[in-house]
């Protein structure tokens, strides 16, 4: 599969397989291609459907996540897709595949994490499937959420002149992962990590889907495009640019850098931007808003105790992403540093 | 995991993890424990949520299913859970895990099968996830269906004096599987199988979820308990008996035996009842109806060109299942001959 990336594969597998008439009759509003699907639940209500898989050695290893974290993050990554549509998560199904010899205690800890995250976001776990597998432990979490009619936030809604925003710090999850891979600790050896490590490990193992920010964006009425950061800022901005047929300039000096990320990157001799642009799994939201509405939106966020950073602008320059560097140079930004079909390095996928 | 069966595991993992208040606030009508969950979509409408996993070497092997069949059956087994609630399937999400080196052609064939089944039952495939896996090819299909308020058919609704019915032939899928395992053909060697084999192989590889029968049962207003046959007749009747707190007597002479199953079993020196009671994956429906309504229900089925066989009665004898043999003896029926955690024999699970 090394010659094909995930999006091309999705197009290949799903393209032209069902008629538009069937999709319309079933009530599909937005099908394959965004963070989640949008369907008509009944007159007056739209539902959001999404699922995410995490499998051992591809998306996590025992040295990068404790069992309870695995469950928490599997639920969080699916809930985040609902946040990225501006919706409210309501129900979840959990499919678990267990290799022979899996300890019941391990599975119990994973489920405690799944439920901890679900309960935190008001999600009722209503079913699922459990089965044996010849292979590694694998979890697929399906989440069903709700949104108002026509209110779901798509990647494709950016317009020229929009401001581009991010709802919080990026790159911390990838830095936490780097630390954990380097330490090579078994989970029994984990203790309290010192600053600046603790918040980075927390960001990697316990990401928080931005449901409240997504709701605020939807209620504001001004948010246009929206995406969650699962694959790194560069990749998410490319998705918005391509889906909307626009270009995006991101301003290096406007990208917020967490102190702990700066300190860790410096100690590693790395540029924090590498983590931010290509790290992924932060589950913050990035999106666009008409430039004239950005300040008011920031004030709404401030009133709610949430950050909102304007980090760039939508331009008319085709459909690519560029970085306006602090030194004044404008450079094209590559799509991604990581594609989970081009090598299983443990950093995880969509 | 050999000391714990699937139902005990589900109870262990999910028991007491979320408050009744959260479930009620989210709109859960029926949670974990039936074929599928029932939730309130919006005032006036209930939705049915289910997911099913199929993984290579546990639920299928390359000698038992061609790639296109794998996709078809993965979709069919999830759609069948909607039939078992008397609902109409509407949307599906597909999560696919691919081992390294999986050929694109294989994945394409699987998706063609998934879509073939989805389109046949009016299900719109609206999303999913694709990822690499260290292990065998694994598919999780989530299906969302719809039903009227309070109309979902549960296992727990059987009452003393009800007639027990089945919507069609059972045991054919397991017989087809036996044949395929014995032949040990690679899929490229498959040709047209002669009678009586062809319908058995078809039953195993292309099971048809009984959506029309489920709808007919729901509309009749008389159907009480309902289940789909994924694990064999004995296991499904036990589920109804235990969930309803009743006993069930199944009459050997009333169980329909397909000619092809009788012929195959005879040639194998086996009793067709073994396939019927313990074979599984037929995806016919079994359920109960007040005895006085059974004839009218059979006439409705006949008018629709569908069979409905009365095969037994609900009794007040505790909560067990017994067989009234043709020779007049009454014997207790074991719960199952197969539990997919007690040994990976390729016959598949729930």
Tab-separated table of C-alpha atoms in Angstrom, chain A residues 1 3-4 6 9-10 12-15 17-19 22-23 25-28 30-33 36-43 45 47 49-59 90-104 107-108 111-112 115 118-120 122-136 138 140 142-144 146 340-341 344 350, chain B residues 1 3-4 6 9-10 12-15 17-19 22-23 25-28 30-33 36-43 45 47 49-59 90-104 107-108 111-112 115 118-120 122-136 138 140 142-144 146 340-341 344 350:
chain	number	residue	atom	x	y	z
A	1	UNK	CA	0.000	0.000	0.000
A	3	UNK	CA	2.206	3.993	-3.230
A	4	UNK	CA	-1.191	5.344	-2.214
A	6	UNK	CA	-5.206	7.623	2.662
A	9	UNK	CA	-7.440	5.290	-1.216
A	10	UNK	CA	-10.727	6.594	0.184
A	12	UNK	CA	-10.624	4.866	-4.982
A	13	UNK	CA	-12.692	2.670	-2.680
A	14	UNK	CA	-15.781	4.843	-2.421
A	15	UNK	CA	-15.895	6.795	-5.669
A	17	UNK	CA	-20.159	3.232	-5.796
A	18	UNK	CA	-23.606	4.553	-4.908
A	19	UNK	CA	-26.087	6.680	-6.783
A	22	UNK	CA	-29.834	6.549	-2.984
A	23	UNK	CA	-27.879	9.049	-0.879
A	25	UNK	CA	-33.391	9.097	-0.402
A	26	UNK	CA	-31.461	7.984	2.697
A	27	UNK	CA	-31.089	11.592	3.856
A	28	UNK	CA	-27.360	12.156	3.359
A	30	UNK	CA	-22.656	15.519	3.620
A	31	UNK	CA	-21.094	12.138	2.807
A	32	UNK	CA	-17.531	10.895	2.669
A	33	UNK	CA	-14.742	13.492	2.707
A	36	UNK	CA	-17.686	13.333	9.726
A	37	UNK	CA	-20.858	12.701	7.755
A	38	UNK	CA	-24.000	14.789	8.175
A	39	UNK	CA	-27.398	13.135	7.773
A	40	UNK	CA	-31.011	14.153	8.225
A	41	UNK	CA	-32.291	12.512	11.410
A	42	UNK	CA	-35.854	13.714	11.038
A	43	UNK	CA	-37.327	16.978	9.822
A	45	UNK	CA	-32.499	17.946	12.928
A	47	UNK	CA	-26.968	14.180	12.867
A	49	UNK	CA	-21.690	10.285	12.186
A	50	UNK	CA	-18.015	9.387	12.540
A	51	UNK	CA	-15.719	6.520	13.485
A	52	UNK	CA	-12.038	6.274	14.324
A	53	UNK	CA	-9.746	3.277	14.702
A	54	UNK	CA	-6.697	2.997	16.961
A	55	UNK	CA	-4.539	-0.108	16.714
A	56	UNK	CA	-1.497	-1.127	18.738
A	57	UNK	CA	1.972	-0.404	17.299
A	58	UNK	CA	0.455	1.878	14.634
A	59	UNK	CA	-1.376	4.454	16.748
A	90	UNK	CA	-24.455	12.047	22.091
A	91	UNK	CA	-23.900	8.299	21.555
A	92	UNK	CA	-20.960	5.935	21.060
A	93	UNK	CA	-20.407	2.326	19.962
A	94	UNK	CA	-17.117	0.567	20.770
A	95	UNK	CA	-15.702	-2.325	18.727
A	96	UNK	CA	-12.794	-4.052	20.446
A	97	UNK	CA	-10.533	-6.714	18.886
A	98	UNK	CA	-8.372	-8.592	21.397
A	99	UNK	CA	-5.349	-10.774	20.618
A	100	UNK	CA	-5.172	-14.126	22.378
A	101	UNK	CA	-3.768	-13.826	25.880
A	102	UNK	CA	-5.023	-10.268	26.445
A	103	UNK	CA	-5.461	-9.786	30.184
A	104	UNK	CA	-8.958	-8.914	31.363
A	107	UNK	CA	-9.306	-4.479	28.708
A	108	UNK	CA	-10.994	-3.193	31.859
A	111	UNK	CA	-12.864	0.606	29.017
A	112	UNK	CA	-12.450	2.775	32.134
A	115	UNK	CA	-16.041	5.716	29.740
A	118	UNK	CA	-17.436	9.604	27.236
A	119	UNK	CA	-18.897	10.748	30.535
A	120	UNK	CA	-16.822	13.948	30.505
A	122	UNK	CA	-21.921	13.636	27.957
A	123	UNK	CA	-21.655	10.729	25.510
A	124	UNK	CA	-23.693	7.588	26.271
A	125	UNK	CA	-21.901	4.346	25.332
A	126	UNK	CA	-24.786	2.280	23.948
A	127	UNK	CA	-23.207	-0.780	22.349
A	128	UNK	CA	-20.450	-2.304	20.313
A	129	UNK	CA	-18.774	-5.600	19.551
A	130	UNK	CA	-15.970	-7.621	21.124
A	131	UNK	CA	-14.027	-10.217	19.193
A	132	UNK	CA	-10.761	-12.105	19.104
A	133	UNK	CA	-8.128	-11.047	16.534
A	134	UNK	CA	-4.996	-12.553	15.047
A	135	UNK	CA	-2.979	-9.379	15.448
A	136	UNK	CA	-2.712	-6.403	17.719
A	138	UNK	CA	-7.626	-2.684	17.935
A	140	UNK	CA	-12.937	1.340	16.632
A	142	UNK	CA	-18.198	5.308	16.457
A	143	UNK	CA	-19.727	8.532	17.736
A	144	UNK	CA	-23.088	9.994	16.771
A	146	UNK	CA	-26.275	16.284	16.741
A	340	UNK	CA	0.341	6.887	8.184
A	341	UNK	CA	0.366	4.648	5.135
A	344	UNK	CA	4.112	2.824	10.639
A	350	UNK	CA	-6.658	10.492	10.742
B	1	UNK	CA	-9.540	-14.819	27.712
B	3	UNK	CA	-12.288	-18.363	31.048
B	4	UNK	CA	-14.823	-15.704	30.144
B	6	UNK	CA	-18.533	-12.696	25.409
B	9	UNK	CA	-17.074	-9.844	29.291
B	10	UNK	CA	-19.535	-7.228	28.022
B	12	UNK	CA	-17.743	-6.781	33.138
B	13	UNK	CA	-16.525	-4.004	30.856
B	14	UNK	CA	-19.678	-1.931	30.731
B	15	UNK	CA	-21.426	-2.614	34.043
B	17	UNK	CA	-19.700	2.670	34.191
B	18	UNK	CA	-22.212	5.423	33.430
B	19	UNK	CA	-25.057	6.884	35.443
B	22	UNK	CA	-26.420	10.504	31.747
B	23	UNK	CA	-28.091	7.814	29.641
B	25	UNK	CA	-30.187	12.927	29.322
B	26	UNK	CA	-28.519	11.614	26.160
B	27	UNK	CA	-31.768	9.964	25.055
B	28	UNK	CA	-30.907	6.273	25.449
B	30	UNK	CA	-32.311	0.664	25.103
B	31	UNK	CA	-28.580	0.439	25.814
B	32	UNK	CA	-26.097	-2.419	25.826
B	33	UNK	CA	-27.497	-5.963	25.768
B	36	UNK	CA	-28.613	-3.037	18.803
B	37	UNK	CA	-29.139	0.105	20.860
B	38	UNK	CA	-32.243	2.278	20.574
B	39	UNK	CA	-31.945	6.034	21.054
B	40	UNK	CA	-34.230	9.038	20.724
B	41	UNK	CA	-33.236	10.867	17.564
B	42	UNK	CA	-35.666	13.728	18.004
B	43	UNK	CA	-39.215	13.897	19.342
B	45	UNK	CA	-38.435	9.121	16.124
B	47	UNK	CA	-32.883	5.369	15.939
B	49	UNK	CA	-27.345	1.844	16.416
B	50	UNK	CA	-25.173	-1.239	15.930
B	51	UNK	CA	-21.692	-2.289	14.869
B	52	UNK	CA	-20.121	-5.608	13.910
B	53	UNK	CA	-16.516	-6.639	13.413
B	54	UNK	CA	-15.191	-9.335	11.056
B	55	UNK	CA	-11.503	-10.209	11.183
B	56	UNK	CA	-9.511	-12.617	9.028
B	57	UNK	CA	-8.854	-16.147	10.388
B	58	UNK	CA	-11.461	-15.628	13.143
B	59	UNK	CA	-14.596	-14.818	11.123
B	90	UNK	CA	-30.240	3.986	6.637
B	91	UNK	CA	-26.546	4.826	7.075
B	92	UNK	CA	-23.269	2.951	7.432
B	93	UNK	CA	-19.688	3.731	8.447
B	94	UNK	CA	-16.872	1.329	7.505
B	95	UNK	CA	-13.601	1.040	9.452
B	96	UNK	CA	-10.973	-1.009	7.605
B	97	UNK	CA	-7.632	-2.153	9.051
B	98	UNK	CA	-5.157	-3.423	6.442
B	99	UNK	CA	-2.015	-5.439	7.104
B	100	UNK	CA	1.128	-4.326	5.270
B	101	UNK	CA	1.270	-5.685	1.731
B	102	UNK	CA	-2.501	-5.821	1.274
B	103	UNK	CA	-3.215	-5.522	-2.440
B	104	UNK	CA	-5.363	-2.567	-3.498
B	107	UNK	CA	-9.525	-3.922	-0.760
B	108	UNK	CA	-11.425	-2.774	-3.838
B	111	UNK	CA	-15.582	-2.470	-0.866
B	112	UNK	CA	-17.522	-3.595	-3.936
B	115	UNK	CA	-21.508	-1.389	-1.395
B	118	UNK	CA	-25.552	-1.550	1.230
B	119	UNK	CA	-27.252	-0.550	-2.004
B	120	UNK	CA	-29.450	-3.649	-1.962
B	122	UNK	CA	-30.965	1.161	0.723
B	123	UNK	CA	-28.108	1.927	3.102
B	124	UNK	CA	-25.953	4.989	2.342
B	125	UNK	CA	-22.258	4.490	3.167
B	126	UNK	CA	-21.357	7.892	4.584
B	127	UNK	CA	-17.903	7.538	6.076
B	128	UNK	CA	-15.413	5.480	8.009
B	129	UNK	CA	-11.714	5.120	8.646
B	130	UNK	CA	-8.854	3.274	6.959
B	131	UNK	CA	-5.674	2.387	8.771
B	132	UNK	CA	-2.715	0.042	8.734
B	133	UNK	CA	-2.656	-2.839	11.245
B	134	UNK	CA	-0.083	-5.224	12.618
B	135	UNK	CA	-2.296	-8.247	12.233
B	136	UNK	CA	-5.008	-9.563	10.006
B	138	UNK	CA	-10.283	-6.359	9.998
B	140	UNK	CA	-15.934	-2.931	11.545
B	142	UNK	CA	-21.542	0.507	11.954
B	143	UNK	CA	-25.146	0.772	10.769
B	144	UNK	CA	-27.701	3.348	11.871
B	146	UNK	CA	-34.701	3.997	12.109
B	340	UNK	CA	-15.978	-17.483	19.663
B	341	UNK	CA	-13.787	-16.760	22.674
B	344	UNK	CA	-10.937	-19.498	16.952
B	350	UNK	CA	-22.116	-12.278	17.400
